[in-house]
Short mmCIF file of C-alpha atoms in Angstrom, two decimals:
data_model
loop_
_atom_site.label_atom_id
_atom_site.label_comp_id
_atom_site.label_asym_id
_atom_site.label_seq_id
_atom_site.Cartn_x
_atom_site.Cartn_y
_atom_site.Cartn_z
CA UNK A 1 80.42 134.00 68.16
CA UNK A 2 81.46 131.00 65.65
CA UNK A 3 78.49 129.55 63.86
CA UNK A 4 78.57 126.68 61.15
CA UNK A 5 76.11 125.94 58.39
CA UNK A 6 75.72 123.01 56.51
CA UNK A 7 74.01 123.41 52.78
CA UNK A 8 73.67 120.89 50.07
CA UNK A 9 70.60 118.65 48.86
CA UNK A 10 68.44 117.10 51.39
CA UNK A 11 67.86 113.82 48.65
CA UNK A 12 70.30 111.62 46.82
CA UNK A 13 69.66 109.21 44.62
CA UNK A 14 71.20 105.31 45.69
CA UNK A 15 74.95 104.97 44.03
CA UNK A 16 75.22 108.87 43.25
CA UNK A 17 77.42 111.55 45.51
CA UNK A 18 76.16 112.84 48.62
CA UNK A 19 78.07 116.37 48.84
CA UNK A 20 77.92 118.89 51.58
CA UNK A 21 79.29 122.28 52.35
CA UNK A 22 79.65 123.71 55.75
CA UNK A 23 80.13 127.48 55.98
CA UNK A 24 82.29 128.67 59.21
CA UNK A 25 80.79 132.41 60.34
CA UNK A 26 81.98 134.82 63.18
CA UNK A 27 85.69 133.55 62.77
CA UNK A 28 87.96 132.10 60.85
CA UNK A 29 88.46 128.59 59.65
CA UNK A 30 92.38 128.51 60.27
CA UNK A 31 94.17 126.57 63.01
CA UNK A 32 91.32 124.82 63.28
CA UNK A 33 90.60 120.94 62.78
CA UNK A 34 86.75 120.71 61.20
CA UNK A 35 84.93 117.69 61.42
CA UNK A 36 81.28 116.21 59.33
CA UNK A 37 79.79 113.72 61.93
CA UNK A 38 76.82 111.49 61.10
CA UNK A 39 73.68 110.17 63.20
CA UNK A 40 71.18 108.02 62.26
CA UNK A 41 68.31 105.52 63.94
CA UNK A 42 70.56 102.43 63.42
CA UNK A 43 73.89 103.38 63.54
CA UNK A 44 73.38 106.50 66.28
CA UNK A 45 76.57 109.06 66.13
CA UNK A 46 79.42 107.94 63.70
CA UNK A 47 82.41 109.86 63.05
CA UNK A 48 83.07 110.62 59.22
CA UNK A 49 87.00 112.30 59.34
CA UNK A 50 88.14 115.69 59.57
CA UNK A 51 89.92 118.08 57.12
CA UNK A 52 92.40 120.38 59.30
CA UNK A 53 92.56 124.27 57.69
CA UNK A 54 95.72 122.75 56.05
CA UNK A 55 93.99 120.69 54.10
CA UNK A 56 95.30 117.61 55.75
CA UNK A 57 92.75 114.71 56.22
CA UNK A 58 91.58 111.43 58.47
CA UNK A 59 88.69 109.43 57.80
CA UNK A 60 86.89 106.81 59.88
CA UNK A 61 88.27 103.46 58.19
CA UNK A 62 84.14 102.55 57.81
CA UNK A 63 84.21 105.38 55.34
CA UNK A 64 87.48 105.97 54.06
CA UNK A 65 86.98 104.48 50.50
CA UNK A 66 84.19 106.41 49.41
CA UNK A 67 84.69 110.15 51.65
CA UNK A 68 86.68 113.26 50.37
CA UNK A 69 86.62 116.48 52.41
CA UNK A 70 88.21 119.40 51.44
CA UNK A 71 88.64 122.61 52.52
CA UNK A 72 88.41 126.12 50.74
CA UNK A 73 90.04 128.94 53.19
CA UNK A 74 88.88 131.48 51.32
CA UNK A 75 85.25 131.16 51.62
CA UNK A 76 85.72 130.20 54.95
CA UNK A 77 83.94 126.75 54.14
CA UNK A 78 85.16 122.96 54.35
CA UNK A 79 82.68 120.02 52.03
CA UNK A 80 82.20 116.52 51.89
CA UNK A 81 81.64 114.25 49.53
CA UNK A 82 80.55 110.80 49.81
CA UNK A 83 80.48 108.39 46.26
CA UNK A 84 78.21 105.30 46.03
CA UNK A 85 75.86 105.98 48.88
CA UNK A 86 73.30 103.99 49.61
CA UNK A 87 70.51 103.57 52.48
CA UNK A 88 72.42 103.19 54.96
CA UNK A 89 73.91 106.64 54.25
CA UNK A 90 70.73 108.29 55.21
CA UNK A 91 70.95 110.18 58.22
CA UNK A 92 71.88 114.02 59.45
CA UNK A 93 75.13 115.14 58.71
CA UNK A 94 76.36 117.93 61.28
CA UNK A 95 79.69 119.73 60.58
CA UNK A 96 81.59 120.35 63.94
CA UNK A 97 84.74 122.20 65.17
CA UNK A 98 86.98 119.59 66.09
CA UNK A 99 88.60 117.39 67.25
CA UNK A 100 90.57 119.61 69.71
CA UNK A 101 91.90 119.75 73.10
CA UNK A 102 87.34 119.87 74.20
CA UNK A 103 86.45 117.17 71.36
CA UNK A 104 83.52 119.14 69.32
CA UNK A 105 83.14 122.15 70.32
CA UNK A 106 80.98 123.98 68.20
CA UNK A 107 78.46 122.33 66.18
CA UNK A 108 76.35 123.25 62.89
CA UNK A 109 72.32 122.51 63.28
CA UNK A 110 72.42 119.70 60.55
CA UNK A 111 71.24 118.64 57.47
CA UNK A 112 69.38 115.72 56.49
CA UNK A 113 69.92 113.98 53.90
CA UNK A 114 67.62 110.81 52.52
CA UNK A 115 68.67 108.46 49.99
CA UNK A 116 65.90 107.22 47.49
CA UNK A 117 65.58 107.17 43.75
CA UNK B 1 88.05 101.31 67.56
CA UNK B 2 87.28 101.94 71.22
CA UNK B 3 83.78 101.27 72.13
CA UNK B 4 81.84 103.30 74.87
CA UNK B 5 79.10 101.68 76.16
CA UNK B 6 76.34 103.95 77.93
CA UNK B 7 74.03 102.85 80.63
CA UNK B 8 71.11 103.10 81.47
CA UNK B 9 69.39 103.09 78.11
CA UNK B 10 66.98 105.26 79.41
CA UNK B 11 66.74 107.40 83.14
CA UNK B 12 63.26 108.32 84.58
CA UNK B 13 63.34 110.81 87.02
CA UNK B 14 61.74 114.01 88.15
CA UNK B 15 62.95 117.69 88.54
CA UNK B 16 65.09 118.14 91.59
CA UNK B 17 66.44 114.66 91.53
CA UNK B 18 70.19 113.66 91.27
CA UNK B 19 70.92 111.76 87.73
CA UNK B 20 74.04 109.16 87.80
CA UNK B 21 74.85 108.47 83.83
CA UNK B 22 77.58 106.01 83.04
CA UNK B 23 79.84 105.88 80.24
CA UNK B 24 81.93 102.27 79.63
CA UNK B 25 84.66 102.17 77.32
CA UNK B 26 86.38 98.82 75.80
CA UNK B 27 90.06 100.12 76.28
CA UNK B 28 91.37 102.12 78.58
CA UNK B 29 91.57 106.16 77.01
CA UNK B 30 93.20 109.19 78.84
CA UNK B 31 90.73 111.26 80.75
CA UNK B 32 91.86 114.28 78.94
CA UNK B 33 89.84 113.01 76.17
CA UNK B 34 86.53 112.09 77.33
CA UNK B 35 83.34 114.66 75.73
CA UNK B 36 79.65 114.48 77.38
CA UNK B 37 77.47 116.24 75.18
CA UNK B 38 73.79 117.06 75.59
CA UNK B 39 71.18 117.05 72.87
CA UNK B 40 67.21 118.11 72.17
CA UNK B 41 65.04 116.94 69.72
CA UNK B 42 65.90 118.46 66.73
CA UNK B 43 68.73 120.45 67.90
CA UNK B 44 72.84 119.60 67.36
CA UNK B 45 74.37 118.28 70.48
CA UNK B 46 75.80 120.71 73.07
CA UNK B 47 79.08 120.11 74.80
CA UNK B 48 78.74 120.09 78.26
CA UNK B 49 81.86 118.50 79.23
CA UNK B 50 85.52 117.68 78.04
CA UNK B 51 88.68 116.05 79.71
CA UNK B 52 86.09 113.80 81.71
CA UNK B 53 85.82 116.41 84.12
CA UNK B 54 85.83 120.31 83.05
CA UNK B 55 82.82 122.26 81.82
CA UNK B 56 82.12 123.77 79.22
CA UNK B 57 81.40 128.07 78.64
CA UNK B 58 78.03 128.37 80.33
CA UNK B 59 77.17 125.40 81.11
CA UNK B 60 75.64 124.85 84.77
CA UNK B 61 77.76 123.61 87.90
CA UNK B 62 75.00 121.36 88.60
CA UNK B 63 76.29 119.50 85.43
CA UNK B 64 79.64 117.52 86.75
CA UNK B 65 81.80 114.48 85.15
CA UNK B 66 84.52 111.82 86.87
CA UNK B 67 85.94 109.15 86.57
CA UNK B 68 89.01 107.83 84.65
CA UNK B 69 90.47 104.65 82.55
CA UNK B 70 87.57 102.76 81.47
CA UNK B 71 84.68 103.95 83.66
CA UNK B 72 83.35 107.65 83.45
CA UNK B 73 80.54 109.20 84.88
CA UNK B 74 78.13 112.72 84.17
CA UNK B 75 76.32 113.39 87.67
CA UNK B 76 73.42 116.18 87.36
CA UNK B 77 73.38 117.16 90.96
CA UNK B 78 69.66 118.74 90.73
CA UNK B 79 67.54 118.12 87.57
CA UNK B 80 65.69 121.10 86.17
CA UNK B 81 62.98 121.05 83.43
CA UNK B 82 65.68 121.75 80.71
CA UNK B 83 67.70 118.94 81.70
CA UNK B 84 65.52 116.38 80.09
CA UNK B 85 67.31 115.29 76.78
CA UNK B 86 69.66 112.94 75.80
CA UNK B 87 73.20 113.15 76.49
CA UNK B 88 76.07 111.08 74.74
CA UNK B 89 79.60 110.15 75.59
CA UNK B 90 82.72 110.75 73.14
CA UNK B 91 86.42 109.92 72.89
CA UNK B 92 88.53 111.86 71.20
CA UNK B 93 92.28 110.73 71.72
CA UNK B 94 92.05 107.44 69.68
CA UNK B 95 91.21 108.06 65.84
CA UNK B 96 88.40 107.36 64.96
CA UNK B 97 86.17 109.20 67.21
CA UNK B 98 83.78 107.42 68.45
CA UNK B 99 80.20 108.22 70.44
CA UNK B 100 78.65 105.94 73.23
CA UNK B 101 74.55 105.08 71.63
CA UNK B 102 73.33 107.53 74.03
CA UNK B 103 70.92 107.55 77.39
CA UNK B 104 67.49 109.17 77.38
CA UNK B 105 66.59 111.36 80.22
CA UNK B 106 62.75 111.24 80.56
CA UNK B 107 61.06 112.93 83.35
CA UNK B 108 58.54 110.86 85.27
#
């Protein structure tokens, strides 16, 4: 059965990088779109972007000037990073299978990550 | 971006009762892309539903979505003690993805 595990640190300082790794176990990470997906008190579930196993990308305009993901096929892992964060960037970040033909399918447990010097 | 709107906020009720939760969206979106998800304290949402209507692996007939266009509905036939949690609405055919805020299921 699929599982997927997000890693990284848990605190970032304001205007540094938030960067995440999910790791994709029990199958692989090809043909697959992969998604990171945010929630938080004040802005509930938001939609980062997705990096297909291609490498391909879309990003939720909100985001798109300060989010990378890429993907790494070999580890069978796909990251994020996100540059300047601030507050407001505080929240769990889950890594999700998707978007396909059942929207997110598979889920990791998240991470949270706070944002404080 | 397409906005889904959930109501109610929040949905007292007790085990064995029928739950009616609504999911609004700003534009119209294909029913083949319409999500309901479930989620627990501390725990990653679940998907219970996709293309408005079909069920996930394993997950309960009691749990059952409709509707199309703007309006969809998830309709728990008979709550059970599990149930209680909150459960959120998602589109997936218009980029970006988006989530309705979310209604609470409390048990009364």
């Amino acid at each position: 059965q699929m599982q997927l595990q997000e890693s990284g640190p848990g605190l970032v300082k304001p205007s540094e990088t938030l960067s995440l790794t999910c790791t994709v176990s029990g199958g692989s990470i090809d043909t697959w779109y992969w998604s990171w997906i945010r929630q938080s008190p004040g802005k509930g579930m938001e939609w980062i972007g997705y990096v297909y196993y291609s490498g391909s990308t879309d990003y939720n305009p909100s985001l798109r000037s300060r989010v990378t993901m890429s993907v790494d096929t070999s580890k069978n892992q796909f990251s994020l990073k996100v540059i300047s964060v601030t507050a407001a960037d505080a929240a769990v970040y889950f890594c999700a299978r998707g978007p396909n033909s059942s929207g997110f399918d598979i889920w990791g447990r998240g991470s949270l990550v706070t944002v404080s010097s | 971006e397409i906005v889904l709107t959930q109501s109610p906020g929040t949905l007292s009720l007790s085990p064995g009762e029928r739950a009616t939760l609504s999911c609004r969206a700003s534009q119209s979106i294909s029913s083949t892309f319409l999500a309901w998800y479930q989620q627990k304290p501390g725990q990653a949402p679940r998907l219970l539903i996709s293309g408005a209507s079909n069920r996930a692996a394993g997950i309960p007939d009691r749990f059952s979505g409709s509707g199309s266009g703007t309006d969809f509905t998830l309709t728990i036939s008979r709550l059970e003690a599990e149930d209680f949690a909150v459960y959120f609405c998602e589109q997936y055919g218009s980029s970006p993805w988006t989530f309705g805020q979310g209604t609470k299921m409390e048990m009364k």
